PDB file of C-alpha atoms in Angstrom:
ATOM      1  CA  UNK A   1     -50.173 -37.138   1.517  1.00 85.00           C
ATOM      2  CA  UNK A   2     -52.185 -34.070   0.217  1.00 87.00           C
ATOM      3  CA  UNK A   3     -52.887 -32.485   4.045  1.00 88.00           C
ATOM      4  CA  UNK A   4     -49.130 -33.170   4.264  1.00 91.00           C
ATOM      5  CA  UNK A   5     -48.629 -30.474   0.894  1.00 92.00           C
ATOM      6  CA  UNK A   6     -51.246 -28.384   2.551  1.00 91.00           C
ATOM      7  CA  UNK A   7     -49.294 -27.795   5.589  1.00 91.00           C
ATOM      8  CA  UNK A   8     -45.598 -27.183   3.717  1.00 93.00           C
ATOM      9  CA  UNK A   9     -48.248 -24.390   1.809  1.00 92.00           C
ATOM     10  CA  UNK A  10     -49.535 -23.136   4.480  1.00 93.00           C
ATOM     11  CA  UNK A  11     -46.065 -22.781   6.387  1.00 94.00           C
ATOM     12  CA  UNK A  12     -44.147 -21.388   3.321  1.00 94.00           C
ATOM     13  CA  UNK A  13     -47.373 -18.814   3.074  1.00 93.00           C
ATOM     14  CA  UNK A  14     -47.147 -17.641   6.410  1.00 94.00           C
ATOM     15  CA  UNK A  15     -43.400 -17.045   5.973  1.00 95.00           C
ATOM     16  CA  UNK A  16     -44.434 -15.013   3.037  1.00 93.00           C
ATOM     17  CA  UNK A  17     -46.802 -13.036   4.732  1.00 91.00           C
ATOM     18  CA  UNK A  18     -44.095 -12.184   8.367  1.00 93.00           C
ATOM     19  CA  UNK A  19     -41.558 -11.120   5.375  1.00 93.00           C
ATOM     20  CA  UNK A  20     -43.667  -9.604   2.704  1.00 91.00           C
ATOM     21  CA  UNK A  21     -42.358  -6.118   1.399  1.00 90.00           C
ATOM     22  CA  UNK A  22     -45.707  -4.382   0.486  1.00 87.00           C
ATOM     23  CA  UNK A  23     -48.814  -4.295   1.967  1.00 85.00           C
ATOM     24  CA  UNK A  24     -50.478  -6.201  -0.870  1.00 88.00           C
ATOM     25  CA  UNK A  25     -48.000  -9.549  -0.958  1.00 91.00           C
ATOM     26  CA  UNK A  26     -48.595  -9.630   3.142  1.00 90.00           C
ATOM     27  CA  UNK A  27     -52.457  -9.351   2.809  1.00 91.00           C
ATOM     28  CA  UNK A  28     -52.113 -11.793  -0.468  1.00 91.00           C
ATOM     29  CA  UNK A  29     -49.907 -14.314   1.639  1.00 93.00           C
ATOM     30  CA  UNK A  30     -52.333 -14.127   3.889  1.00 91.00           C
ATOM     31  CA  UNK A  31     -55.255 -14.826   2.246  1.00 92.00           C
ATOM     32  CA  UNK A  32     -52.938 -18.278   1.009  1.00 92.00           C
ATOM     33  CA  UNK A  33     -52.890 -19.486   4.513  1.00 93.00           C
ATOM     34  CA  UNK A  34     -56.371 -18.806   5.168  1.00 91.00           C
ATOM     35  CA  UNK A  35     -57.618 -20.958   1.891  1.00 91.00           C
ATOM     36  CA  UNK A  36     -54.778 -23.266   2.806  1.00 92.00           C
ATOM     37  CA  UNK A  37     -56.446 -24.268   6.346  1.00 91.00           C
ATOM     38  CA  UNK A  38     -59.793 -24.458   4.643  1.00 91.00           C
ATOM     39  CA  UNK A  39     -58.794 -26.524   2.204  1.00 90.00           C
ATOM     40  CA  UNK A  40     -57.078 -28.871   4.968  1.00 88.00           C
ATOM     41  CA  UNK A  41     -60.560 -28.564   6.983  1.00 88.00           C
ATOM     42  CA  UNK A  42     -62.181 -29.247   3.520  1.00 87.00           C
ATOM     43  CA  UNK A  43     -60.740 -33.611   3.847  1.00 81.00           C
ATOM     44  CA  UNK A  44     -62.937 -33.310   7.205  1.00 87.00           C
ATOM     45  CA  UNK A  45     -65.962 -31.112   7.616  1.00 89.00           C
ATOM     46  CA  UNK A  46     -67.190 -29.617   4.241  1.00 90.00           C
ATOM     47  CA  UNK A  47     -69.254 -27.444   6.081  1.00 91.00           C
ATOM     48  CA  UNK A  48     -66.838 -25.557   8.090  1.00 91.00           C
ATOM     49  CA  UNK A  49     -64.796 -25.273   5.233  1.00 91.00           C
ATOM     50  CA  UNK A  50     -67.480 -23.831   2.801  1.00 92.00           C
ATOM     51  CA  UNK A  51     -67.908 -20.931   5.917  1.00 93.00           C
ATOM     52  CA  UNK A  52     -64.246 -20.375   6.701  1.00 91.00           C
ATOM     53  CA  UNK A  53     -63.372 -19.718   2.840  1.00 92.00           C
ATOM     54  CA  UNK A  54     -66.522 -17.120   3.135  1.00 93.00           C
ATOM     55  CA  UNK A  55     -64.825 -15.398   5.760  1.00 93.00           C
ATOM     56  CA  UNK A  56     -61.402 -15.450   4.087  1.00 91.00           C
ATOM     57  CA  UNK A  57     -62.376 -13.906   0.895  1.00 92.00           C
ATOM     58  CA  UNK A  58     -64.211 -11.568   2.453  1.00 94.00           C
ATOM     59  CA  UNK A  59     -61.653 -10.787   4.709  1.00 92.00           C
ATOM     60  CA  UNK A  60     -58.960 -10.092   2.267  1.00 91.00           C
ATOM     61  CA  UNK A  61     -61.480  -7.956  -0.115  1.00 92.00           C
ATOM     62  CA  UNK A  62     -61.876  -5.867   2.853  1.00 93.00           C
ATOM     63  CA  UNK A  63     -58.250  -5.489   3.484  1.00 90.00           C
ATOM     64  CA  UNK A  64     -57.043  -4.441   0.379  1.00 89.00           C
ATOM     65  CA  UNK A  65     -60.036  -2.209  -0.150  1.00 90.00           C
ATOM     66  CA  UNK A  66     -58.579  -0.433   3.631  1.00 89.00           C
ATOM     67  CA  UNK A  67     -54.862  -0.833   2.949  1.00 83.00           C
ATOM     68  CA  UNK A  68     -55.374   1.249  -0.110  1.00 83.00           C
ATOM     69  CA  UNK A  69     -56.856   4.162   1.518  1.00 85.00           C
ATOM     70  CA  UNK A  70     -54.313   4.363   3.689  1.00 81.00           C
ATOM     71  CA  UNK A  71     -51.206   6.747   2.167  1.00 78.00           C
ATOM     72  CA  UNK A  72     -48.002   4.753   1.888  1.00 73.00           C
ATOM     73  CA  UNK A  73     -45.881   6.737   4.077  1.00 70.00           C
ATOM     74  CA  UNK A  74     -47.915   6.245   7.242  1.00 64.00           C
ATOM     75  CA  UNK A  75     -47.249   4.719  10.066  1.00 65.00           C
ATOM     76  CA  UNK A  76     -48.671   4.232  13.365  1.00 64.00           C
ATOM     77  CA  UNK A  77     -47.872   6.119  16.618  1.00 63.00           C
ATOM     78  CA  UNK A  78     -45.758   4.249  19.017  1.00 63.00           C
ATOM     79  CA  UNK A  79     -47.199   3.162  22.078  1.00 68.00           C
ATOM     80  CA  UNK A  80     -44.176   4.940  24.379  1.00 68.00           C
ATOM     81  CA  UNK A  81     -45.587   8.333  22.397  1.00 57.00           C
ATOM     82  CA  UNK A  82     -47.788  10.065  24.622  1.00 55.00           C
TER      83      UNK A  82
END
């Protein structure tokens, strides 16, 4: 019963994250889905789940510290731009 609220989290989060408005609700949203999954992974091998919540946290402190160096009205080049 819980993995099955787990995965309606995890689904709703990644939704979240493919429709978030600003940078910081898409990297939040998906930092959910990440702890989501480890949690799910937590039922089954404590282990991996200890080391993949590491790497999420991590992750996402990294990403916000990046995301707010960049200036808010950049955007990338387009690949057909030579």
């Amino acid at each position: 019963m819980i993995e099955v609220v787990l995965v309606i989290a995890s689904i709703i989060a990644a939704v979240g994250t493919v429709i978030a408005v600003s940078r910081l609700n898409a990297i939040i949203s998906l930092g959910v889905v990440g702890i989501v999954v480890a949690l799910i992974r937590l039922l089954r091998a404590p282990d991996l789940s200890l080391t993949q919540l590491l790497i999420e946290v991590l992750t996402v402190v990294l990403l916000v510290l990046v995301f707010y160096r960049i200036p808010r009205g950049s955007v990338s080049p387009s690949p057909n731009r030579l």
